[in-house]
mmCIF file of C-alpha atoms and ligand atoms in Angstrom:
data_model
loop_
_atom_site.group_PDB
_atom_site.id
_atom_site.type_symbol
_atom_site.label_atom_id
_atom_site.label_comp_id
_atom_site.label_asym_id
_atom_site.label_seq_id
_atom_site.Cartn_x
_atom_site.Cartn_y
_atom_site.Cartn_z
ATOM 1 C CA MET A 1 -13.826 -20.568 -12.132
ATOM 2 C CA THR A 2 -15.265 -17.291 -13.424
ATOM 3 C CA CYS A 3 -12.705 -14.518 -13.108
ATOM 4 C CA LYS A 4 -13.903 -10.938 -12.615
ATOM 5 C CA MET A 5 -10.502 -9.461 -13.232
ATOM 6 C CA PRO A 6 -10.744 -6.079 -14.899
ATOM 7 C CA ILE A 7 -8.518 -3.917 -17.017
ATOM 8 C CA ILE A 8 -7.935 -0.616 -15.223
ATOM 9 C CA ILE A 9 -7.765 2.494 -17.420
ATOM 10 C CA THR A 10 -6.593 5.550 -15.516
ATOM 11 C CA GLY A 11 -8.083 8.811 -16.803
ATOM 12 C CA GLY A 12 -10.822 6.959 -18.678
ATOM 13 C CA ALA A 13 -13.543 9.619 -18.744
ATOM 14 C CA GLN A 14 -12.502 11.378 -21.934
ATOM 15 C CA ARG A 15 -10.642 11.175 -25.235
ATOM 16 C CA LEU A 16 -8.294 8.176 -25.562
ATOM 17 C CA GLY A 17 -9.113 6.608 -22.193
ATOM 18 C CA LEU A 18 -12.848 6.787 -22.879
ATOM 19 C CA ALA A 19 -12.435 5.293 -26.361
ATOM 20 C CA CYS A 20 -10.369 2.446 -24.908
ATOM 21 C CA ALA A 21 -12.921 1.789 -22.158
ATOM 22 C CA LYS A 22 -15.800 1.545 -24.634
ATOM 23 C CA LYS A 23 -13.894 -0.741 -27.027
ATOM 24 C CA LEU A 24 -12.547 -3.090 -24.353
ATOM 25 C CA ARG A 25 -15.971 -3.296 -22.691
ATOM 26 C CA ALA A 26 -17.519 -4.101 -26.082
ATOM 27 C CA GLU A 27 -14.953 -6.910 -26.423
ATOM 28 C CA GLY A 28 -16.247 -8.367 -23.156
ATOM 29 C CA HIS A 29 -13.527 -7.270 -20.766
ATOM 30 C CA ASP A 30 -14.374 -6.116 -17.263
ATOM 31 C CA VAL A 31 -13.200 -2.509 -17.159
ATOM 32 C CA VAL A 32 -12.472 -0.041 -14.362
ATOM 33 C CA VAL A 33 -11.844 3.599 -15.231
ATOM 34 C CA THR A 34 -10.651 6.377 -12.960
ATOM 35 C CA TYR A 35 -11.829 9.959 -13.218
ATOM 36 C CA ARG A 36 -11.533 13.149 -11.211
ATOM 37 C CA HIS A 37 -14.420 15.259 -12.465
ATOM 38 C CA THR A 38 -17.967 13.954 -13.003
ATOM 39 C CA LYS A 39 -19.012 14.261 -16.634
ATOM 40 C CA ALA A 40 -21.670 12.813 -18.947
ATOM 41 C CA SER A 41 -19.306 10.091 -20.147
ATOM 42 C CA ILE A 42 -19.285 8.550 -16.662
ATOM 43 C CA GLU A 43 -23.015 7.811 -16.863
ATOM 44 C CA VAL A 44 -22.544 6.331 -20.343
ATOM 45 C CA LEU A 45 -19.729 4.085 -19.106
ATOM 46 C CA GLU A 46 -21.737 2.950 -16.071
ATOM 47 C CA GLY A 47 -24.595 2.112 -18.428
ATOM 48 C CA LEU A 48 -22.169 -0.144 -20.306
ATOM 49 C CA GLY A 49 -21.215 -1.918 -17.093
ATOM 50 C CA VAL A 50 -17.899 -0.138 -16.612
ATOM 51 C CA SER A 51 -16.886 0.493 -12.997
ATOM 52 C CA CYS A 52 -16.031 4.196 -12.611
ATOM 53 C CA VAL A 53 -13.855 5.082 -9.625
ATOM 54 C CA ARG A 54 -13.110 8.649 -8.623
ATOM 55 C CA ALA A 55 -9.362 8.974 -8.072
ATOM 56 C CA ASP A 56 -6.876 11.831 -8.076
ATOM 57 C CA PHE A 57 -3.247 10.818 -8.458
ATOM 58 C CA SER A 58 -1.821 14.280 -7.721
ATOM 59 C CA SER A 59 -0.979 13.138 -4.193
ATOM 60 C CA GLN A 60 0.475 9.958 -2.652
ATOM 61 C CA GLN A 61 -2.658 9.709 -0.521
ATOM 62 C CA GLY A 62 -4.845 9.772 -3.619
ATOM 63 C CA VAL A 63 -2.822 6.967 -5.183
ATOM 64 C CA ASP A 64 -2.892 4.912 -1.978
ATOM 65 C CA LEU A 65 -6.673 5.345 -1.616
ATOM 66 C CA PHE A 66 -7.199 4.026 -5.133
ATOM 67 C CA ILE A 67 -4.848 1.083 -4.550
ATOM 68 C CA ALA A 68 -6.731 0.157 -1.368
ATOM 69 C CA GLN A 69 -10.090 0.252 -3.142
ATOM 70 C CA ILE A 70 -8.903 -1.981 -5.996
ATOM 71 C CA LYS A 71 -7.364 -4.464 -3.547
ATOM 72 C CA GLN A 72 -10.648 -4.520 -1.620
ATOM 73 C CA ASP A 73 -12.843 -4.994 -4.692
ATOM 74 C CA TYR A 74 -10.846 -7.415 -6.874
ATOM 75 C CA SER A 75 -8.887 -10.674 -6.524
ATOM 76 C CA GLY A 76 -6.992 -10.126 -9.767
ATOM 77 C CA LEU A 77 -6.343 -7.823 -12.712
ATOM 78 C CA ARG A 78 -6.260 -8.542 -16.455
ATOM 79 C CA GLY A 79 -4.249 -5.374 -16.879
ATOM 80 C CA ILE A 80 -3.687 -1.704 -16.223
ATOM 81 C CA ILE A 81 -3.378 1.093 -18.768
ATOM 82 C CA HIS A 82 -1.596 4.089 -17.268
ATOM 83 C CA ASN A 83 -3.275 6.767 -19.370
ATOM 84 C CA ALA A 84 -3.936 9.544 -16.820
ATOM 85 C CA SER A 85 -1.917 12.581 -17.764
ATOM 86 C CA GLU A 86 -1.613 16.344 -17.615
ATOM 87 C CA TRP A 87 -0.073 18.139 -20.576
ATOM 88 C CA GLU A 88 1.121 21.406 -19.135
ATOM 89 C CA ALA A 89 3.673 23.812 -20.606
ATOM 90 C CA GLU A 90 6.242 25.776 -18.576
ATOM 91 C CA ALA A 91 4.600 28.958 -19.938
ATOM 92 C CA ASP A 92 1.352 27.987 -18.230
ATOM 93 C CA CYS A 93 2.942 27.306 -14.856
ATOM 94 C CA PRO A 94 4.808 30.167 -13.158
ATOM 95 C CA LYS A 95 6.737 27.878 -10.787
ATOM 96 C CA ALA A 96 8.718 25.414 -12.895
ATOM 97 C CA SER A 97 9.726 23.451 -9.751
ATOM 98 C CA GLN A 98 6.059 22.778 -9.000
ATOM 99 C CA LEU A 99 5.432 21.702 -12.585
ATOM 100 C CA MET A 100 8.244 19.154 -12.512
ATOM 101 C CA GLU A 101 6.879 17.649 -9.274
ATOM 102 C CA LYS A 102 3.334 17.626 -10.663
ATOM 103 C CA MET A 103 4.372 15.913 -13.894
ATOM 104 C CA TRP A 104 6.466 13.256 -12.188
ATOM 105 C CA GLN A 105 3.744 12.605 -9.625
ATOM 106 C CA VAL A 106 1.069 11.704 -12.173
ATOM 107 C CA HIS A 107 3.268 10.209 -14.913
ATOM 108 C CA VAL A 108 5.881 8.315 -12.860
ATOM 109 C CA PHE A 109 5.140 8.052 -9.127
ATOM 110 C CA ALA A 110 1.503 6.971 -9.572
ATOM 111 C CA PRO A 111 2.208 4.248 -12.192
ATOM 112 C CA TYR A 112 5.257 3.079 -10.175
ATOM 113 C CA ARG A 113 3.263 2.767 -6.940
ATOM 114 C CA MET A 114 0.335 1.035 -8.633
ATOM 115 C CA ASN A 115 2.506 -1.445 -10.565
ATOM 116 C CA ILE A 116 4.271 -2.528 -7.372
ATOM 117 C CA ALA A 117 1.060 -2.616 -5.327
ATOM 118 C CA PHE A 118 -0.821 -4.610 -7.972
ATOM 119 C CA GLU A 119 1.906 -7.206 -8.674
ATOM 120 C CA ALA A 120 0.033 -10.087 -6.990
ATOM 121 C CA LEU A 121 -3.294 -9.107 -8.606
ATOM 122 C CA LEU A 122 -1.669 -9.056 -12.037
ATOM 123 C CA TYR A 123 -0.129 -12.485 -11.437
ATOM 124 C CA ALA A 124 -3.581 -13.761 -10.410
ATOM 125 C CA GLY A 125 -4.933 -12.327 -13.642
ATOM 126 C CA PHE A 126 -2.311 -14.239 -15.603
ATOM 127 C CA GLU A 127 -3.097 -17.486 -13.764
ATOM 128 C CA CYS A 128 -6.837 -17.106 -14.305
ATOM 129 C CA LEU A 129 -7.019 -15.494 -17.768
ATOM 130 C CA GLY A 130 -3.752 -16.616 -19.326
ATOM 131 C CA LYS A 131 -2.468 -13.093 -19.961
ATOM 132 C CA ALA A 132 -1.812 -9.903 -18.016
ATOM 133 C CA ASP A 133 -0.544 -6.558 -19.334
ATOM 134 C CA ILE A 134 0.678 -3.200 -18.191
ATOM 135 C CA ILE A 135 0.568 -0.427 -20.806
ATOM 136 C CA HIS A 136 2.269 2.921 -20.210
ATOM 137 C CA MET A 137 0.957 5.758 -22.368
ATOM 138 C CA THR A 138 4.134 7.726 -22.979
ATOM 139 C CA ASP A 139 4.887 10.259 -25.735
ATOM 140 C CA TYR A 140 7.162 10.812 -28.738
ATOM 141 C CA SER A 141 8.722 13.642 -26.710
ATOM 142 C CA ALA A 142 10.106 11.072 -24.216
ATOM 143 C CA GLU A 143 12.803 10.353 -26.828
ATOM 144 C CA LYS A 144 13.234 13.819 -28.318
ATOM 145 C CA GLY A 145 12.415 16.245 -25.496
ATOM 146 C CA SER A 146 10.297 19.350 -25.873
ATOM 147 C CA ASP A 147 11.331 23.004 -25.558
ATOM 148 C CA LYS A 148 7.827 24.023 -24.407
ATOM 149 C CA HIS A 149 6.847 21.000 -22.278
ATOM 150 C CA ILE A 150 10.178 20.245 -20.578
ATOM 151 C CA ALA A 151 8.838 18.783 -17.327
ATOM 152 C CA TYR A 152 6.123 16.856 -19.166
ATOM 153 C CA ALA A 153 8.581 15.285 -21.628
ATOM 154 C CA SER A 154 11.049 14.362 -18.876
ATOM 155 C CA SER A 155 8.286 12.649 -16.887
ATOM 156 C CA LYS A 156 7.161 10.689 -19.931
ATOM 157 C CA ALA A 157 10.784 9.577 -20.342
ATOM 158 C CA GLY A 158 10.642 8.393 -16.746
ATOM 159 C CA LEU A 159 7.463 6.478 -17.516
ATOM 160 C CA ALA A 160 9.102 4.958 -20.600
ATOM 161 C CA ASN A 161 11.950 3.738 -18.406
ATOM 162 C CA LEU A 162 9.473 2.079 -16.026
ATOM 163 C CA THR A 163 8.455 -0.080 -18.994
ATOM 164 C CA TYR A 164 11.957 -1.589 -19.175
ATOM 165 C CA SER A 165 12.234 -2.194 -15.416
ATOM 166 C CA PHE A 166 8.778 -3.677 -14.902
ATOM 167 C CA ALA A 167 9.093 -5.807 -18.048
ATOM 168 C CA LYS A 168 12.135 -7.429 -16.415
ATOM 169 C CA ARG A 169 10.551 -7.639 -12.962
ATOM 170 C CA PHE A 170 7.174 -9.111 -14.015
ATOM 171 C CA ALA A 171 8.247 -11.483 -16.799
ATOM 172 C CA PRO A 172 7.068 -14.022 -17.796
ATOM 173 C CA LYS A 173 3.589 -13.534 -16.317
ATOM 174 C CA VAL A 174 2.973 -9.873 -17.113
ATOM 175 C CA ASN A 175 3.858 -8.111 -20.366
ATOM 176 C CA VAL A 176 4.803 -4.442 -19.982
ATOM 177 C CA ASN A 177 4.872 -2.092 -22.988
ATOM 178 C CA SER A 178 4.709 1.597 -23.903
ATOM 179 C CA ILE A 179 2.591 3.329 -26.507
ATOM 180 C CA ALA A 180 4.217 6.579 -27.638
ATOM 181 C CA PRO A 181 2.027 8.853 -29.763
ATOM 182 C CA SER A 182 3.267 12.139 -31.168
ATOM 183 C CA LEU A 183 -0.164 13.482 -32.171
ATOM 184 C CA LEU A 184 -3.397 11.543 -31.683
ATOM 185 C CA MET A 185 -6.027 14.228 -31.305
ATOM 186 C CA PHE A 186 -5.961 17.981 -30.931
ATOM 187 C CA ARG A 187 -7.601 19.791 -28.066
ATOM 188 C CA PRO A 188 -10.641 21.995 -28.778
ATOM 189 C CA GLU A 189 -8.650 25.103 -27.931
ATOM 190 C CA ASP A 190 -5.886 24.378 -30.473
ATOM 191 C CA ASP A 191 -6.141 27.105 -33.144
ATOM 192 C CA ALA A 192 -5.687 26.674 -36.924
ATOM 193 C CA ASP A 193 -2.096 27.909 -36.898
ATOM 194 C CA TYR A 194 -1.092 25.492 -34.149
ATOM 195 C CA ARG A 195 -2.838 22.621 -35.910
ATOM 196 C CA GLU A 196 -1.139 23.344 -39.236
ATOM 197 C CA LYS A 197 2.281 23.464 -37.593
ATOM 198 C CA ALA A 198 1.628 20.241 -35.672
ATOM 199 C CA LEU A 199 0.424 18.412 -38.789
ATOM 200 C CA ASN A 200 3.545 19.483 -40.700
ATOM 201 C CA LYS A 201 5.803 17.873 -38.088
ATOM 202 C CA SER A 202 5.078 14.366 -39.430
ATOM 203 C CA LEU A 203 5.364 12.695 -42.843
ATOM 204 C CA LEU A 204 1.702 11.689 -42.848
ATOM 205 C CA HIS A 205 0.319 15.155 -42.016
ATOM 206 C CA GLN A 206 -2.783 13.942 -40.212
ATOM 207 C CA GLU A 207 -4.615 13.992 -36.908
ATOM 208 C CA PRO A 208 -5.193 10.215 -36.602
ATOM 209 C CA GLY A 209 -7.792 10.335 -33.832
ATOM 210 C CA GLU A 210 -8.156 8.234 -30.694
ATOM 211 C CA GLN A 211 -9.053 5.042 -32.571
ATOM 212 C CA GLU A 212 -5.432 4.683 -33.723
ATOM 213 C CA GLY A 213 -4.510 4.666 -30.064
ATOM 214 C CA VAL A 214 -7.209 2.081 -29.349
ATOM 215 C CA LEU A 215 -5.767 -0.180 -32.067
ATOM 216 C CA ALA A 216 -2.334 0.025 -30.442
ATOM 217 C CA VAL A 217 -3.814 -0.850 -27.046
ATOM 218 C CA GLN A 218 -5.639 -3.841 -28.553
ATOM 219 C CA TYR A 219 -2.403 -5.043 -30.167
ATOM 220 C CA ALA A 220 -0.447 -4.782 -26.921
ATOM 221 C CA LEU A 221 -3.207 -6.631 -25.035
ATOM 222 C CA THR A 222 -3.300 -9.520 -27.521
ATOM 223 C CA ASN A 223 0.314 -9.993 -28.605
ATOM 224 C CA ARG A 224 1.969 -12.744 -26.556
ATOM 225 C CA TYR A 225 5.570 -12.129 -27.569
ATOM 226 C CA MET A 226 6.169 -8.457 -26.930
ATOM 227 C CA THR A 227 7.380 -6.941 -23.686
ATOM 228 C CA GLY A 228 9.618 -4.028 -22.802
ATOM 229 C CA ARG A 229 8.838 -2.437 -26.138
ATOM 230 C CA THR A 230 7.331 0.805 -27.460
ATOM 231 C CA LEU A 231 4.628 1.141 -30.114
ATOM 232 C CA SER A 232 5.366 4.502 -31.771
ATOM 233 C CA LEU A 233 2.349 6.276 -33.267
ATOM 234 C CA ASP A 234 4.074 9.265 -34.845
ATOM 235 C CA GLY A 235 3.161 9.444 -38.550
ATOM 236 C CA GLY A 236 6.825 9.199 -39.532
ATOM 237 C CA ARG A 237 7.765 12.270 -37.508
ATOM 238 C CA HIS A 238 11.126 10.707 -36.656
ATOM 239 C CA LEU A 239 12.073 10.940 -40.379
ATOM 240 C CA VAL A 240 11.150 14.582 -40.936
HETATM 241 N N1 NDP B 301 -3.756 13.515 -27.266
HETATM 242 C C1 NDP B 301 -2.611 13.368 -27.920
HETATM 243 O O1 NDP B 301 -2.464 13.791 -29.092
HETATM 244 C C2 NDP B 301 -1.455 12.678 -27.261
HETATM 245 C C3 NDP B 301 -1.645 11.978 -26.070
HETATM 246 N N2 NDP B 301 -0.577 11.354 -25.478
HETATM 247 C C4 NDP B 301 -0.799 10.605 -24.237
HETATM 248 O O2 NDP B 301 -1.888 9.700 -24.403
HETATM 249 C C5 NDP B 301 -2.685 9.645 -23.208
HETATM 250 C C6 NDP B 301 -4.116 10.022 -23.540
HETATM 251 O O3 NDP B 301 -4.129 11.344 -24.101
HETATM 252 P P1 NDP B 301 -5.466 12.235 -23.956
HETATM 253 O O4 NDP B 301 -6.641 11.359 -24.141
HETATM 254 O O5 NDP B 301 -5.294 13.440 -24.801
HETATM 255 O O6 NDP B 301 -5.391 12.630 -22.407
HETATM 256 P P2 NDP B 301 -6.163 13.834 -21.631
HETATM 257 O O7 NDP B 301 -5.306 15.054 -21.665
HETATM 258 O O8 NDP B 301 -7.536 13.877 -22.127
HETATM 259 O O9 NDP B 301 -6.081 13.291 -20.097
HETATM 260 C C7 NDP B 301 -6.551 12.009 -19.796
HETATM 261 C C8 NDP B 301 -7.117 12.000 -18.412
HETATM 262 O O10 NDP B 301 -6.103 12.114 -17.431
HETATM 263 C C9 NDP B 301 -6.777 12.421 -16.227
HETATM 264 N N3 NDP B 301 -5.897 13.021 -15.242
HETATM 265 C C10 NDP B 301 -5.089 14.089 -15.420
HETATM 266 N N4 NDP B 301 -4.423 14.358 -14.271
HETATM 267 C C11 NDP B 301 -4.835 13.443 -13.357
HETATM 268 C C12 NDP B 301 -4.533 13.204 -11.985
HETATM 269 N N5 NDP B 301 -3.668 13.977 -11.324
HETATM 270 N N6 NDP B 301 -5.151 12.176 -11.363
HETATM 271 C C13 NDP B 301 -6.033 11.388 -12.031
HETATM 272 N N7 NDP B 301 -6.366 11.560 -13.325
HETATM 273 C C14 NDP B 301 -5.778 12.580 -13.976
HETATM 274 C C15 NDP B 301 -7.921 13.349 -16.605
HETATM 275 O O11 NDP B 301 -9.034 12.954 -15.841
HETATM 276 P P3 NDP B 301 -10.246 13.977 -15.467
HETATM 277 O O12 NDP B 301 -10.734 14.514 -16.786
HETATM 278 O O13 NDP B 301 -11.262 13.143 -14.811
HETATM 279 O O14 NDP B 301 -9.674 15.043 -14.618
HETATM 280 C C16 NDP B 301 -8.128 13.092 -18.106
HETATM 281 O O15 NDP B 301 -9.401 12.631 -18.370
HETATM 282 C C17 NDP B 301 -2.008 10.573 -22.217
HETATM 283 O O16 NDP B 301 -1.159 9.842 -21.357
HETATM 284 C C18 NDP B 301 -1.195 11.507 -23.100
HETATM 285 O O17 NDP B 301 -0.070 12.057 -22.426
HETATM 286 C C19 NDP B 301 0.693 11.429 -25.996
HETATM 287 C C20 NDP B 301 0.920 12.124 -27.153
HETATM 288 C C21 NDP B 301 -0.147 12.759 -27.892
HETATM 289 N N1 LIG B 302 -2.301 14.365 -21.379
HETATM 290 C C1 LIG B 302 -2.109 14.816 -22.623
HETATM 291 N N2 LIG B 302 -0.898 14.678 -23.214
HETATM 292 C C2 LIG B 302 -0.717 15.174 -24.468
HETATM 293 C C3 LIG B 302 -1.755 15.785 -25.160
HETATM 294 C C4 LIG B 302 -3.018 15.893 -24.522
HETATM 295 O O1 LIG B 302 -3.992 16.412 -25.099
HETATM 296 N N3 LIG B 302 -3.142 15.404 -23.266
HETATM 297 N N4 LIG B 302 -1.585 16.262 -26.422
HETATM 298 C C5 LIG B 302 -0.387 16.230 -27.006
HETATM 299 C C6 LIG B 302 -0.330 16.881 -28.361
HETATM 300 O O2 LIG B 302 -1.003 16.102 -29.281
HETATM 301 C C7 LIG B 302 1.038 17.082 -28.944
HETATM 302 O O3 LIG B 302 1.632 15.845 -29.025
HETATM 303 C C8 LIG B 302 0.927 17.717 -30.333
HETATM 304 O O4 LIG B 302 0.028 18.756 -30.348
HETATM 305 C C9 LIG B 302 0.786 15.636 -26.345
HETATM 306 N N5 LIG B 302 0.479 15.065 -25.053
#
């Protein structure tokens, strides 16, 4: 039986999500990406045979609409990579209470709702393809906190905790792991001073780029004896 059971990548229209979508498609996986804003990368992905679904997880309704569409379109899932994320500092959001809600909505509520809603599809993926994975893109700051991104870091800690719970709930059919980068790629607006300071926070002093994140995703998708664990991509920052 041919199984069209995709890997979902949330927030797959740019940066790490886009790099993952291209690599996994090139490996022959069926891939679904979510995006909010139309951009040139969406046309590129569609040209590669990637299914691009507009979805905004900032509301419960947005999450539920996406869940309904996936359930309508697919009989199983090879996996889901919870990559969608907003990195917002308290200084950029006047109402801290709103920021905390916003961060937990996209980083915890949305992955939680999707994981529960997609349980049967993930099991079908395991039965048909022999493996099924959930990957939570967390952050080094989930362990250490952040004085400038307090709500963000706390929500990533919440996401990291979902890894433990869903690893227990979905074993042995679905492996559930976290990938926790400290720095993968800067943003265009990051100035030289910020970049220098960020690079000096790790032992390896480098901006690794999204391909290091892609390698970690590939490892988590292929390893058969890892669940409930975190792949830390932090250049030795924990030893500085
Ligand atoms: N970049 C880095 O150095 C680091 C990254 N990480 C984590 O790795 C992952 C990838 O990072 P990066 O590629 O920089 O991520 P981005 O900041 O580029 O965001 C990824 C995507 O998330 C989507 N998104 C944001 N909010 C929502 C929402 N409410 N609903 C639906 N989609 C949403 C955006 O989609 P759209 O553009 O369509 O709006 C965006 O394309 C993230 O989870 C991030 O927290 C962790 C540590 C370091
Ligand atoms: N959703 C995002 N999360 C994070 C980003 C980002 O660009 N988008 N960037 C970082 C930084 O790399 C930080 O770790 C060091 O500058 C963290 N999270």
